[in-house]
Coordinates of C-alpha atoms in Angstrom, one line a residue:
M1 CA 24.4 -53.4 122.2
V2 CA 26.9 -50.5 122.4
R3 CA 24.1 -48.0 122.9
Y4 CA 23.0 -49.8 126.1
A5 CA 26.6 -49.8 127.3
V6 CA 27.3 -46.1 126.7
G7 CA 23.8 -44.7 126.6
Y8 CA 23.7 -43.7 122.9
R9 CA 20.5 -43.7 120.9
S10 CA 21.3 -44.0 117.3
R11 CA 20.3 -45.4 113.9
A12 CA 22.1 -47.0 111.1
F13 CA 21.4 -46.4 107.4
V14 CA 22.2 -49.1 104.9
T15 CA 22.0 -48.5 101.2
F16 CA 22.9 -50.8 98.4
G17 CA 24.0 -49.7 95.0
A18 CA 24.4 -51.4 91.7
P19 CA 27.0 -54.2 91.6
I20 CA 30.4 -53.3 90.4
S21 CA 32.1 -55.8 88.2
A22 CA 35.7 -56.5 88.9
G23 CA 36.1 -59.5 86.6
D24 CA 37.0 -57.5 83.5
R25 CA 40.0 -55.8 85.2
D26 CA 43.6 -57.0 85.2
V27 CA 44.6 -57.6 88.9
H28 CA 48.2 -57.1 87.9
S29 CA 47.6 -53.7 86.4
R30 CA 48.2 -50.8 88.8
S31 CA 46.0 -48.5 86.7
D32 CA 43.1 -51.0 86.6
V33 CA 43.2 -51.5 90.3
L34 CA 43.4 -47.7 90.9
E35 CA 40.5 -47.2 88.5
L36 CA 38.4 -49.8 90.4
A37 CA 39.3 -48.2 93.8
R38 CA 38.2 -44.8 92.5
L39 CA 35.0 -46.2 91.2
V40 CA 34.2 -48.0 94.4
R41 CA 35.0 -44.8 96.4
A42 CA 32.9 -42.6 94.1
R43 CA 29.9 -45.0 94.1
T44 CA 30.1 -45.4 97.9
G45 CA 30.3 -41.7 98.4
A46 CA 27.3 -41.1 96.1
L47 CA 25.2 -43.5 98.2
Y48 CA 26.1 -41.9 101.5
K49 CA 22.9 -40.7 103.4
V50 CA 22.9 -37.0 103.9
L51 CA 21.6 -36.4 107.4
P52 CA 20.2 -33.3 108.9
T53 CA 23.1 -32.8 111.3
A54 CA 25.5 -32.8 108.4
L55 CA 23.5 -30.2 106.5
F56 CA 23.1 -28.1 109.6
A57 CA 26.8 -28.2 110.3
A58 CA 27.8 -27.5 106.7
A59 CA 25.6 -24.4 106.6
M60 CA 26.3 -23.2 110.1
R61 CA 28.4 -20.0 110.8
P62 CA 29.8 -18.9 114.2
S63 CA 26.5 -17.1 114.8
I64 CA 23.5 -17.1 112.5
T65 CA 19.8 -16.5 112.7
R66 CA 17.4 -19.4 112.0
P67 CA 16.0 -17.9 108.8
D68 CA 19.5 -17.3 107.4
L69 CA 20.5 -20.9 108.4
E70 CA 17.4 -22.4 106.8
A71 CA 18.1 -20.4 103.6
R72 CA 21.7 -21.6 103.5
I73 CA 20.6 -25.2 104.0
D74 CA 17.9 -24.8 101.3
R75 CA 20.7 -23.8 98.9
L76 CA 22.8 -26.8 99.9
I77 CA 19.8 -29.1 99.4
E78 CA 19.3 -27.8 95.9
E79 CA 22.9 -28.3 95.1
L80 CA 22.9 -31.9 96.5
A81 CA 19.6 -32.7 94.8
A82 CA 21.1 -31.6 91.5
R83 CA 24.0 -34.1 92.1
H84 CA 21.4 -36.8 93.0
A85 CA 22.6 -37.1 96.6
N86 CA 20.8 -39.5 98.9
L87 CA 19.0 -36.8 101.0
G88 CA 17.4 -37.5 104.3
V89 CA 15.5 -34.2 104.4
T90 CA 13.8 -31.9 101.9
S91 CA 14.0 -28.4 103.3
G92 CA 16.0 -26.1 105.5
R93 CA 13.2 -25.9 108.0
Q94 CA 12.9 -29.7 108.3
T95 CA 16.7 -29.9 108.7
V96 CA 16.9 -27.4 111.5
E97 CA 13.9 -29.1 113.3
E98 CA 15.6 -32.5 113.1
A99 CA 19.2 -31.4 113.8
V100 CA 19.0 -28.8 116.5
E101 CA 17.9 -31.0 119.4
P102 CA 20.7 -33.6 119.1
L103 CA 23.3 -30.8 118.5
E104 CA 22.2 -28.8 121.4
T105 CA 21.9 -31.8 123.7
R106 CA 25.6 -32.7 122.9
G107 CA 26.6 -29.1 123.6
I108 CA 27.8 -28.5 120.0
V109 CA 25.5 -25.5 119.3
V110 CA 23.4 -23.3 121.5
A111 CA 20.2 -21.4 120.6
E112 CA 20.1 -18.0 122.3
A113 CA 18.5 -14.6 121.5
G114 CA 17.1 -15.9 118.2
R115 CA 20.5 -17.1 116.9
F116 CA 22.4 -20.3 116.8
R117 CA 25.9 -20.1 118.1
V118 CA 28.7 -22.7 117.8
R119 CA 30.1 -24.1 121.0
E120 CA 32.2 -27.0 119.7
R121 CA 33.7 -26.0 116.3
T122 CA 35.7 -29.1 115.9
V123 CA 32.8 -31.5 116.3
L124 CA 30.6 -29.3 114.0
R125 CA 33.4 -29.4 111.4
Y126 CA 33.4 -33.2 111.7
Y127 CA 29.7 -33.4 110.9
A128 CA 30.1 -31.0 108.0
R129 CA 32.9 -33.0 106.5
T130 CA 30.8 -36.1 106.2
I131 CA 29.1 -34.5 103.1
E132 CA 32.1 -32.6 101.8
H133 CA 32.8 -35.1 99.1
L134 CA 29.3 -34.4 97.6
L135 CA 29.9 -30.7 97.5
V136 CA 33.5 -30.4 96.3
T137 CA 34.5 -31.0 92.8
T138 CA 38.3 -30.6 93.0
G139 CA 40.8 -33.3 91.9
R140 CA 41.6 -34.0 95.6
T141 CA 42.0 -37.7 96.2
H142 CA 42.0 -37.7 100.0

């Protein structure tokens, strides 16, 4: 309904994971509740669908050629596949083919003289951060 009101064409991805039991935890124990919260967050993050726009954004530099971008994306895909991420694409080439049109249409990137250039760095960073939790292994909690 929203897409008709504002003109968006979009899709939703729904993924269901294995059930998480909460019955064996003490609801009055702060450590049990925090452990459950971390488990839910980790499982939800692992199920997140990695979309072409996110990969494109994560691999993008201020100015980059298509072959270099595809190679960077291929390396990201290898890393994410090793972590059993829920990938929506299988190659750098496929990623660029699927991501460039929506990103150009929205004015986020521009293709010129055989290179991709960033026009909206903040928006591109937003897309890239949607998969950051799958790439970073620090102890950061938020």
